[in-house]
Amino acid sequence: MHDLDSALEVIRARDDTAAKHAHALWQVMRATAAHPTKVTKYEVQQMVWGTLPLAARRPDGAEAFDDLHDTCEAFAELLDLLGHHDYACLCRDTTTHDILDAARHDDRYRGLVERAWRSSGVYPPDPPTLTWSDHAGDVEQALRAAAGRMLEEAIDAGTLSADATDESERVELVLRLLMSPDTSGEDTWFGKLLDERLDSWILGRGSQTRREVMVRLRPDIRRPPEAAGYDLPALETLLDACRGKGARLTERGYLPTALVAELAAVMPTCREAPTSGRGESAWPPIRLLRELATDFGLVERAGPRLVLTERGETVVDDPDALLMAVGETIVATDRPAMAVIQEVVLGALLLEDRMSPDRIVAKITHVLTEDTWTDPAGVPLGEPHAREAASRFLKILRTLDALDADWNARRVGLTDAGTSIARWALRTQVLFPPPTLP
């Protein structure tokens, strides 16, 4: 077995470029290694399934790596010479070559990589406290690598299965790692990762207005929000009516009139705008409440009935869990510009007891301008878009009983439940980022 220098000399005698590529891949892999001396399956897979193909996608990548397969083979040869024969075989495996072939084709590449990782046995699962980010910082990369090493060691020891079927045990292992003390002993690794995520999230966009809001809220976002004792009466009433066989809808698909009356009695927005109608169609706030419950994944239509989803069943008897569920889904993560607007609305309302909707619109307008958001036609998003989006989101919060409105003074503020939802929503943006294309 060779040491690194002699192994590189063997490769260099055959092909100087191959030796340079193999050495470069080795150095990058060891720079983020989870163990000072041991090479792990996770790190090798990360290199040949992630780092190498993604490097080839950069503007200068095609020139730097003329043939990804040749580069991967040089790396495999180095691993072989260093005695890591199983990992060398991984580099030469059909799965790896298929991934390299798909490196410049987004959808195919992502699908192949996801399947390969899931079947590898050393893919750290998402714990309940966060989802692993596609754009991890140094702390997160090190923690994922450490989790991968722990999974590999557990598989080798026979305490975990190689086919990754024991999900709960794997999640427990990751949680133990995250909740263990960091090197200073003053915080957990989860706390270190959260700080890294907060830095990236707060500073990740160009808007100075948004940054000023979020910097001031950082201590609140870092601390888990309190939810005990805060209710969402209207949403709870709707979910309660959808238990068991669910709420039987009218022939035209509307909520039953008895339930409409019950909801109208507990919703401030209905009391402020009474109507003579008895059906759902006559009460826009109730119609919006039903839409929100559906969007949050809490209810769904099943034939002539509105029933609880599996998620709805888990929160129907737990007001605290319901607040968390709403906070986790209220921001439109699939629409980046809208997500930013909603973050700014929630952040502004958390910083002041009450403020005028016009001031909220002004903040949003500044953010849209500073971040240079445009519509699909390339037209900059300005004050009209900000006003429309803010009005819609404030209406959502009001419908949920998360916003208290003093309409005479034209000022709004979060209720206790709304404060909890807002903090959960912003914390979710940090800990549960949506996946992005590589």
Short mmCIF file of C-alpha atoms in Angstrom, two decimals:
data_model
loop_
_atom_site.label_atom_id
_atom_site.label_comp_id
_atom_site.label_asym_id
_atom_site.label_seq_id
_atom_site.Cartn_x
_atom_site.Cartn_y
_atom_site.Cartn_z
CA MET A 1 0.00 0.00 0.00
CA HIS A 2 1.30 3.45 -0.91
CA ASP A 3 1.32 6.73 0.94
CA LEU A 4 -0.14 9.75 -0.83
CA ASP A 5 3.09 11.01 -2.41
CA SER A 6 4.18 7.64 -3.76
CA ALA A 7 0.67 6.89 -5.03
CA LEU A 8 0.63 10.16 -6.95
CA GLU A 9 4.07 9.34 -8.40
CA VAL A 10 2.69 6.07 -9.76
CA ILE A 11 -0.16 7.89 -11.48
CA ARG A 12 2.14 10.70 -12.67
CA ALA A 13 4.40 8.19 -14.39
CA ARG A 14 1.40 7.23 -16.51
CA ASP A 15 -0.33 10.59 -16.93
CA ASP A 16 0.66 13.89 -15.32
CA THR A 17 -2.81 15.44 -15.83
CA ALA A 18 -4.49 12.44 -14.21
CA ALA A 19 -2.21 12.79 -11.19
CA LYS A 20 -3.07 16.49 -10.86
CA HIS A 21 -6.79 15.78 -11.05
CA ALA A 22 -6.61 12.91 -8.57
CA HIS A 23 -4.60 15.06 -6.15
CA ALA A 24 -7.04 17.97 -6.49
CA LEU A 25 -10.04 15.75 -5.73
CA TRP A 26 -8.24 14.20 -2.78
CA GLN A 27 -7.37 17.60 -1.28
CA VAL A 28 -10.91 18.92 -1.65
CA MET A 29 -12.35 15.76 -0.08
CA ARG A 30 -9.98 15.85 2.87
CA ALA A 31 -10.56 19.56 3.46
CA THR A 32 -14.06 18.79 4.74
CA ALA A 33 -13.35 15.33 6.16
CA ALA A 34 -15.30 14.22 9.21
CA HIS A 35 -12.32 12.23 10.54
CA PRO A 36 -8.68 13.40 10.64
CA THR A 37 -7.30 10.24 9.03
CA LYS A 38 -10.12 7.93 7.99
CA VAL A 39 -11.67 8.08 4.51
CA THR A 40 -15.43 7.41 4.49
CA LYS A 41 -17.93 6.19 1.95
CA TYR A 42 -19.97 9.36 2.42
CA GLU A 43 -17.03 11.59 1.48
CA VAL A 44 -16.13 9.57 -1.60
CA GLN A 45 -19.74 9.59 -2.79
CA GLN A 46 -19.99 13.32 -2.14
CA MET A 47 -16.91 13.83 -4.29
CA VAL A 48 -17.86 11.72 -7.32
CA TRP A 49 -21.65 12.24 -7.17
CA GLY A 50 -21.68 15.87 -6.07
CA THR A 51 -18.47 17.92 -6.11
CA LEU A 52 -17.00 16.59 -9.37
CA PRO A 53 -20.13 16.76 -11.58
CA LEU A 54 -21.14 20.14 -10.14
CA ALA A 55 -17.65 21.53 -10.76
CA ALA A 56 -18.03 20.50 -14.39
CA ARG A 57 -21.18 22.63 -14.64
CA ARG A 58 -19.31 25.86 -13.90
CA PRO A 59 -18.38 28.05 -16.88
CA ASP A 60 -14.77 26.90 -16.71
CA GLY A 61 -15.64 23.34 -15.73
CA ALA A 62 -15.72 21.80 -19.20
CA GLU A 63 -12.17 23.02 -19.82
CA ALA A 64 -10.87 21.97 -16.40
CA PHE A 65 -12.42 18.49 -16.63
CA ASP A 66 -12.37 17.52 -20.28
CA ASP A 67 -13.59 14.00 -19.47
CA LEU A 68 -15.29 13.40 -16.12
CA HIS A 69 -14.89 9.65 -16.45
CA ASP A 70 -11.12 9.94 -16.90
CA THR A 71 -10.92 12.24 -13.86
CA CYS A 72 -13.04 9.84 -11.80
CA GLU A 73 -10.86 6.91 -12.90
CA ALA A 74 -7.73 8.79 -11.81
CA PHE A 75 -9.33 9.34 -8.40
CA ALA A 76 -10.30 5.65 -8.24
CA GLU A 77 -6.71 4.69 -9.06
CA LEU A 78 -5.44 6.88 -6.23
CA LEU A 79 -7.91 5.28 -3.79
CA ASP A 80 -6.80 1.83 -4.93
CA LEU A 81 -3.14 2.66 -4.38
CA LEU A 82 -3.96 4.01 -0.92
CA GLY A 83 -5.73 0.76 -0.01
CA HIS A 84 -9.33 1.95 -0.27
CA HIS A 85 -10.39 -0.73 -2.73
CA ASP A 86 -14.12 -0.68 -1.96
CA TYR A 87 -14.25 3.06 -2.51
CA ALA A 88 -12.31 2.72 -5.75
CA CYS A 89 -14.97 0.26 -6.91
CA LEU A 90 -17.64 2.81 -6.01
CA CYS A 91 -15.95 5.32 -8.33
CA ARG A 92 -15.98 2.76 -11.15
CA ASP A 93 -19.55 1.62 -10.54
CA THR A 94 -22.22 1.98 -13.24
CA THR A 95 -24.22 4.26 -10.94
CA THR A 96 -21.35 6.73 -10.71
CA HIS A 97 -20.80 6.74 -14.46
CA ASP A 98 -24.51 7.31 -15.08
CA ILE A 99 -24.41 10.30 -12.73
CA LEU A 100 -21.37 11.74 -14.49
CA ASP A 101 -23.08 11.31 -17.86
CA ALA A 102 -26.09 13.29 -16.55
CA ALA A 103 -23.99 16.03 -14.91
CA ARG A 104 -25.21 18.78 -17.25
CA HIS A 105 -28.88 17.68 -17.34
CA ASP A 106 -30.60 19.07 -14.23
CA ASP A 107 -33.64 16.82 -13.80
CA ARG A 108 -31.93 13.56 -14.76
CA TYR A 109 -28.88 14.36 -12.65
CA ARG A 110 -30.95 15.22 -9.56
CA GLY A 111 -33.05 12.06 -9.88
CA LEU A 112 -30.04 9.77 -10.28
CA VAL A 113 -28.16 11.36 -7.39
CA GLU A 114 -31.15 11.20 -5.04
CA ARG A 115 -31.75 7.51 -5.79
CA ALA A 116 -28.05 6.70 -5.45
CA TRP A 117 -27.77 8.40 -2.07
CA ARG A 118 -30.95 6.81 -0.73
CA SER A 119 -29.73 3.33 -1.61
CA SER A 120 -26.17 3.90 -0.38
CA GLY A 121 -26.96 3.36 3.29
CA VAL A 122 -24.93 6.36 4.46
CA TYR A 123 -27.33 9.17 3.52
CA PRO A 124 -28.14 11.11 6.73
CA PRO A 125 -31.94 11.37 7.03
CA ASP A 126 -33.67 14.64 7.87
CA PRO A 127 -34.34 14.83 11.63
CA PRO A 128 -37.56 16.46 12.89
CA THR A 129 -35.63 19.65 13.73
CA LEU A 130 -34.43 20.55 10.21
CA THR A 131 -33.94 19.48 6.63
CA TRP A 132 -30.44 19.30 5.24
CA SER A 133 -29.75 22.18 2.88
CA ASP A 134 -28.71 21.89 -0.77
CA HIS A 135 -26.32 24.78 -0.13
CA ALA A 136 -24.67 23.81 3.14
CA GLY A 137 -22.10 25.93 4.93
CA ASP A 138 -18.91 24.59 6.50
CA VAL A 139 -20.54 23.54 9.77
CA GLU A 140 -23.39 21.74 8.04
CA GLN A 141 -21.08 20.01 5.57
CA ALA A 142 -18.97 18.74 8.45
CA LEU A 143 -22.03 17.54 10.37
CA ARG A 144 -23.44 15.69 7.36
CA ALA A 145 -20.08 14.06 6.78
CA ALA A 146 -19.87 13.11 10.45
CA ALA A 147 -23.38 11.64 10.31
CA GLY A 148 -22.44 9.70 7.17
CA ARG A 149 -19.35 8.31 8.91
CA MET A 150 -21.43 7.29 11.95
CA LEU A 151 -23.95 5.53 9.70
CA GLU A 152 -21.17 3.66 7.90
CA GLU A 153 -19.61 2.58 11.19
CA ALA A 154 -23.00 1.43 12.51
CA ILE A 155 -23.59 -0.61 9.33
CA ASP A 156 -20.12 -2.16 9.61
CA ALA A 157 -20.84 -3.00 13.27
CA GLY A 158 -24.17 -4.59 12.34
CA THR A 159 -26.30 -2.19 14.39
CA LEU A 160 -27.89 -0.67 11.27
CA SER A 161 -29.01 -2.33 8.07
CA ALA A 162 -27.24 -1.53 4.81
CA ASP A 163 -30.52 -1.06 2.93
CA ALA A 164 -31.56 1.98 5.03
CA THR A 165 -34.89 0.42 6.08
CA ASP A 166 -34.41 1.30 9.76
CA GLU A 167 -35.30 4.96 9.38
CA SER A 168 -36.18 5.69 13.01
CA GLU A 169 -32.82 4.40 14.26
CA ARG A 170 -31.01 6.51 11.66
CA VAL A 171 -32.94 9.63 12.65
CA GLU A 172 -32.09 8.97 16.29
CA LEU A 173 -28.40 8.73 15.41
CA VAL A 174 -28.52 12.07 13.58
CA LEU A 175 -30.38 13.72 16.48
CA ARG A 176 -27.78 12.47 18.96
CA LEU A 177 -25.07 14.04 16.85
CA LEU A 178 -26.89 17.38 16.50
CA MET A 179 -27.69 17.61 20.20
CA SER A 180 -24.18 16.68 21.36
CA PRO A 181 -21.91 19.48 22.71
CA ASP A 182 -19.80 21.34 20.20
CA THR A 183 -16.02 21.63 20.55
CA SER A 184 -16.35 24.58 22.94
CA GLY A 185 -18.82 22.76 25.17
CA GLU A 186 -20.92 25.93 25.37
CA ASP A 187 -23.49 25.02 22.71
CA THR A 188 -24.77 22.03 20.76
CA TRP A 189 -23.88 21.27 17.15
CA PHE A 190 -27.50 22.06 16.31
CA GLY A 191 -26.97 25.53 17.76
CA LYS A 192 -23.81 25.99 15.68
CA LEU A 193 -25.64 24.89 12.55
CA LEU A 194 -28.57 27.19 13.34
CA ASP A 195 -26.21 30.16 13.70
CA GLU A 196 -24.65 29.34 10.34
CA ARG A 197 -28.06 29.05 8.73
CA LEU A 198 -29.19 32.35 10.27
CA ASP A 199 -26.12 34.15 8.90
CA SER A 200 -26.76 32.76 5.43
CA TRP A 201 -30.49 33.47 5.51
CA ILE A 202 -30.20 37.02 6.86
CA LEU A 203 -27.35 38.06 4.58
CA GLY A 204 -28.25 35.90 1.61
CA ARG A 205 -30.35 38.48 -0.21
CA GLY A 206 -29.31 41.95 -1.29
CA SER A 207 -32.11 43.97 0.29
CA GLN A 208 -30.79 46.17 3.08
CA THR A 209 -34.34 46.82 4.32
CA ARG A 210 -35.05 43.11 4.74
CA ARG A 211 -31.66 42.56 6.36
CA GLU A 212 -32.25 45.29 8.94
CA VAL A 213 -35.57 43.70 9.89
CA MET A 214 -34.19 40.17 10.21
CA VAL A 215 -31.02 41.15 12.08
CA ARG A 216 -33.18 42.69 14.80
CA LEU A 217 -35.26 39.51 14.97
CA ARG A 218 -32.36 37.10 15.07
CA PRO A 219 -32.59 36.34 18.84
CA ASP A 220 -36.31 35.61 18.52
CA ILE A 221 -35.84 33.35 15.50
CA ARG A 222 -32.99 31.46 17.14
CA ARG A 223 -35.15 30.73 20.20
CA PRO A 224 -38.03 28.23 19.72
CA PRO A 225 -41.32 30.18 19.89
CA GLU A 226 -43.82 29.67 22.64
CA ALA A 227 -47.22 28.40 21.59
CA ALA A 228 -48.84 27.25 24.83
CA GLY A 229 -52.36 28.54 25.35
CA TYR A 230 -52.77 30.33 22.03
CA ASP A 231 -55.78 29.37 19.92
CA LEU A 232 -57.04 29.72 16.35
CA PRO A 233 -60.79 29.37 17.07
CA ALA A 234 -62.11 29.44 13.50
CA LEU A 235 -59.58 26.98 12.10
CA GLU A 236 -60.04 24.69 15.10
CA THR A 237 -63.82 24.78 14.57
CA LEU A 238 -63.45 23.85 10.91
CA LEU A 239 -61.04 21.00 11.65
CA ASP A 240 -63.28 19.68 14.43
CA ALA A 241 -66.21 19.52 11.97
CA CYS A 242 -64.09 17.45 9.57
CA ARG A 243 -63.35 14.65 12.04
CA GLY A 244 -64.27 11.05 11.30
CA LYS A 245 -66.42 10.86 8.20
CA GLY A 246 -65.99 14.61 7.73
CA ALA A 247 -68.35 17.51 7.02
CA ARG A 248 -70.96 16.67 4.40
CA LEU A 249 -70.92 19.30 1.65
CA THR A 250 -73.94 20.66 -0.18
CA GLU A 251 -74.77 19.51 -3.68
CA ARG A 252 -72.75 22.44 -5.06
CA GLY A 253 -69.76 21.57 -2.86
CA TYR A 254 -70.18 24.23 -0.17
CA LEU A 255 -69.86 23.78 3.60
CA PRO A 256 -73.13 22.91 5.38
CA THR A 257 -75.06 25.97 6.55
CA ALA A 258 -74.93 24.94 10.21
CA LEU A 259 -71.13 24.91 10.08
CA VAL A 260 -71.11 28.24 8.22
CA ALA A 261 -73.19 29.77 11.00
CA GLU A 262 -70.88 28.35 13.66
CA LEU A 263 -67.80 29.73 11.88
CA ALA A 264 -69.39 33.14 11.31
CA ALA A 265 -70.06 33.41 15.03
CA VAL A 266 -66.39 32.99 15.99
CA MET A 267 -64.69 34.90 13.15
CA PRO A 268 -64.09 38.64 13.78
CA THR A 269 -63.96 39.28 10.02
CA CYS A 270 -67.49 37.88 9.70
CA ARG A 271 -68.81 39.94 12.58
CA GLU A 272 -67.35 43.09 10.99
CA ALA A 273 -69.00 42.42 7.63
CA PRO A 274 -72.33 40.71 8.33
CA THR A 275 -74.39 39.34 5.49
CA SER A 276 -77.93 38.08 5.16
CA GLY A 277 -76.81 34.93 3.35
CA ARG A 278 -76.66 31.57 5.10
CA GLY A 279 -74.30 29.71 2.78
CA GLU A 280 -70.53 29.67 2.41
CA SER A 281 -70.68 31.65 -0.85
CA ALA A 282 -72.08 34.63 1.06
CA TRP A 283 -69.14 34.71 3.51
CA PRO A 284 -65.80 35.41 1.77
CA PRO A 285 -63.79 35.01 5.03
CA ILE A 286 -65.18 31.50 5.53
CA ARG A 287 -64.42 30.60 1.94
CA LEU A 288 -60.84 31.83 2.43
CA LEU A 289 -60.53 29.89 5.70
CA ARG A 290 -61.46 26.68 3.88
CA GLU A 291 -58.92 27.45 1.13
CA LEU A 292 -56.21 28.01 3.72
CA ALA A 293 -56.98 24.79 5.57
CA THR A 294 -56.66 22.98 2.25
CA ASP A 295 -53.44 24.78 1.30
CA PHE A 296 -51.94 23.97 4.71
CA GLY A 297 -52.61 20.28 4.02
CA LEU A 298 -55.06 19.92 6.92
CA VAL A 299 -58.29 19.08 5.03
CA GLU A 300 -59.17 17.64 1.64
CA ARG A 301 -62.30 16.86 -0.29
CA ALA A 302 -63.29 13.20 -0.45
CA GLY A 303 -66.37 12.88 -2.64
CA PRO A 304 -69.26 14.76 -1.01
CA ARG A 305 -67.35 15.40 2.23
CA LEU A 306 -64.54 17.57 3.57
CA VAL A 307 -62.29 15.39 5.71
CA LEU A 308 -59.12 15.71 7.73
CA THR A 309 -55.86 14.74 6.07
CA GLU A 310 -53.33 12.64 7.95
CA ARG A 311 -51.63 15.86 8.97
CA GLY A 312 -54.92 17.38 10.05
CA GLU A 313 -55.62 14.39 12.29
CA THR A 314 -52.32 14.93 14.10
CA VAL A 315 -53.10 18.55 15.03
CA VAL A 316 -56.89 18.60 15.49
CA ASP A 317 -56.59 17.95 19.24
CA ASP A 318 -53.34 19.85 19.77
CA PRO A 319 -53.59 23.67 19.50
CA ASP A 320 -49.82 24.06 19.91
CA ALA A 321 -49.11 21.66 17.04
CA LEU A 322 -51.73 23.46 14.93
CA LEU A 323 -49.95 26.79 15.44
CA MET A 324 -46.69 25.18 14.40
CA ALA A 325 -48.29 23.57 11.35
CA VAL A 326 -49.69 26.91 10.20
CA GLY A 327 -46.38 28.66 10.81
CA GLU A 328 -44.51 25.99 8.87
CA THR A 329 -46.68 26.36 5.77
CA ILE A 330 -47.95 29.94 5.71
CA VAL A 331 -45.00 31.30 3.71
CA ALA A 332 -45.20 30.52 -0.03
CA THR A 333 -41.80 28.88 -0.45
CA ASP A 334 -42.65 27.84 -4.02
CA ARG A 335 -42.92 31.52 -5.01
CA PRO A 336 -39.66 33.29 -4.04
CA ALA A 337 -40.84 36.89 -4.46
CA MET A 338 -44.01 36.22 -2.46
CA ALA A 339 -41.99 34.42 0.22
CA VAL A 340 -39.79 37.50 0.65
CA ILE A 341 -42.86 39.74 0.90
CA GLN A 342 -44.41 37.50 3.54
CA GLU A 343 -41.14 37.37 5.51
CA VAL A 344 -41.02 41.17 5.56
CA VAL A 345 -44.67 41.47 6.64
CA LEU A 346 -44.18 39.00 9.50
CA GLY A 347 -40.88 40.56 10.51
CA ALA A 348 -42.26 44.10 10.53
CA LEU A 349 -45.28 43.06 12.61
CA LEU A 350 -43.05 41.25 15.11
CA LEU A 351 -40.98 44.38 15.64
CA GLU A 352 -43.90 46.74 16.39
CA ASP A 353 -47.07 46.30 18.42
CA ARG A 354 -49.10 48.08 15.75
CA MET A 355 -48.34 49.68 12.43
CA SER A 356 -50.24 51.03 9.48
CA PRO A 357 -50.65 48.88 6.37
CA ASP A 358 -49.14 51.76 4.37
CA ARG A 359 -45.87 51.45 6.28
CA ILE A 360 -45.83 47.72 5.62
CA VAL A 361 -46.38 48.36 1.91
CA ALA A 362 -43.53 50.89 1.90
CA LYS A 363 -41.13 48.34 3.42
CA ILE A 364 -42.14 45.73 0.87
CA THR A 365 -41.69 48.20 -1.97
CA HIS A 366 -38.16 49.00 -0.78
CA VAL A 367 -37.32 45.29 -0.60
CA LEU A 368 -38.67 44.55 -4.08
CA THR A 369 -36.66 47.47 -5.48
CA GLU A 370 -33.46 46.61 -3.63
CA ASP A 371 -33.66 42.94 -4.67
CA THR A 372 -34.63 43.95 -8.24
CA TRP A 373 -37.60 41.59 -8.41
CA THR A 374 -39.45 41.57 -11.74
CA ASP A 375 -42.58 39.97 -13.16
CA PRO A 376 -42.35 37.25 -15.87
CA ALA A 377 -42.20 39.97 -18.53
CA GLY A 378 -39.20 41.58 -16.86
CA VAL A 379 -41.11 44.57 -15.49
CA PRO A 380 -39.87 45.63 -12.02
CA LEU A 381 -42.25 44.86 -9.17
CA GLY A 382 -43.14 48.10 -7.41
CA GLU A 383 -45.69 49.70 -5.10
CA PRO A 384 -48.87 48.35 -6.80
CA HIS A 385 -47.63 44.77 -6.53
CA ALA A 386 -46.46 45.36 -2.95
CA ARG A 387 -49.87 46.75 -1.96
CA GLU A 388 -51.78 43.88 -3.54
CA ALA A 389 -49.54 41.22 -2.01
CA ALA A 390 -49.55 42.85 1.44
CA SER A 391 -53.34 43.22 1.39
CA ARG A 392 -53.78 39.56 0.50
CA PHE A 393 -51.40 38.35 3.21
CA LEU A 394 -52.86 40.60 5.91
CA LYS A 395 -56.30 39.27 4.97
CA ILE A 396 -55.00 35.72 5.43
CA LEU A 397 -53.61 36.55 8.88
CA ARG A 398 -56.87 38.26 9.86
CA THR A 399 -58.94 35.30 8.68
CA LEU A 400 -56.84 33.00 10.88
CA ASP A 401 -57.34 35.23 13.95
CA ALA A 402 -53.59 35.89 13.82
CA LEU A 403 -54.02 39.64 13.19
CA ASP A 404 -55.88 42.21 15.24
CA ALA A 405 -57.03 45.25 13.25
CA ASP A 406 -57.98 48.63 14.61
CA TRP A 407 -59.71 49.75 11.46
CA ASN A 408 -60.64 53.22 12.79
CA ALA A 409 -56.99 54.02 13.41
CA ARG A 410 -55.97 51.99 10.36
CA ARG A 411 -53.36 50.06 12.29
CA VAL A 412 -52.79 46.33 12.63
CA GLY A 413 -50.90 44.10 15.03
CA LEU A 414 -50.33 40.40 15.66
CA THR A 415 -52.39 38.53 18.21
CA ASP A 416 -50.58 36.19 20.62
CA ALA A 417 -51.32 33.32 18.24
CA GLY A 418 -50.14 35.45 15.32
CA THR A 419 -46.85 36.20 17.08
CA SER A 420 -46.26 32.50 17.56
CA ILE A 421 -47.14 31.77 13.91
CA ALA A 422 -44.83 34.53 12.67
CA ARG A 423 -41.89 33.25 14.69
CA TRP A 424 -42.49 29.68 13.59
CA ALA A 425 -42.76 30.83 9.98
CA LEU A 426 -39.44 32.70 10.02
CA ARG A 427 -37.72 29.88 11.91
CA THR A 428 -39.05 27.43 9.32
CA GLN A 429 -37.45 29.50 6.54
CA VAL A 430 -34.12 28.95 8.28
CA LEU A 431 -34.42 25.32 9.32
CA PHE A 432 -36.54 23.89 6.51
CA PRO A 433 -35.37 25.57 3.28
CA PRO A 434 -37.06 24.36 0.10
CA PRO A 435 -34.90 22.19 -2.18
CA THR A 436 -33.29 23.88 -5.15
CA LEU A 437 -31.84 22.62 -8.38
CA PRO A 438 -28.11 22.01 -8.28
#
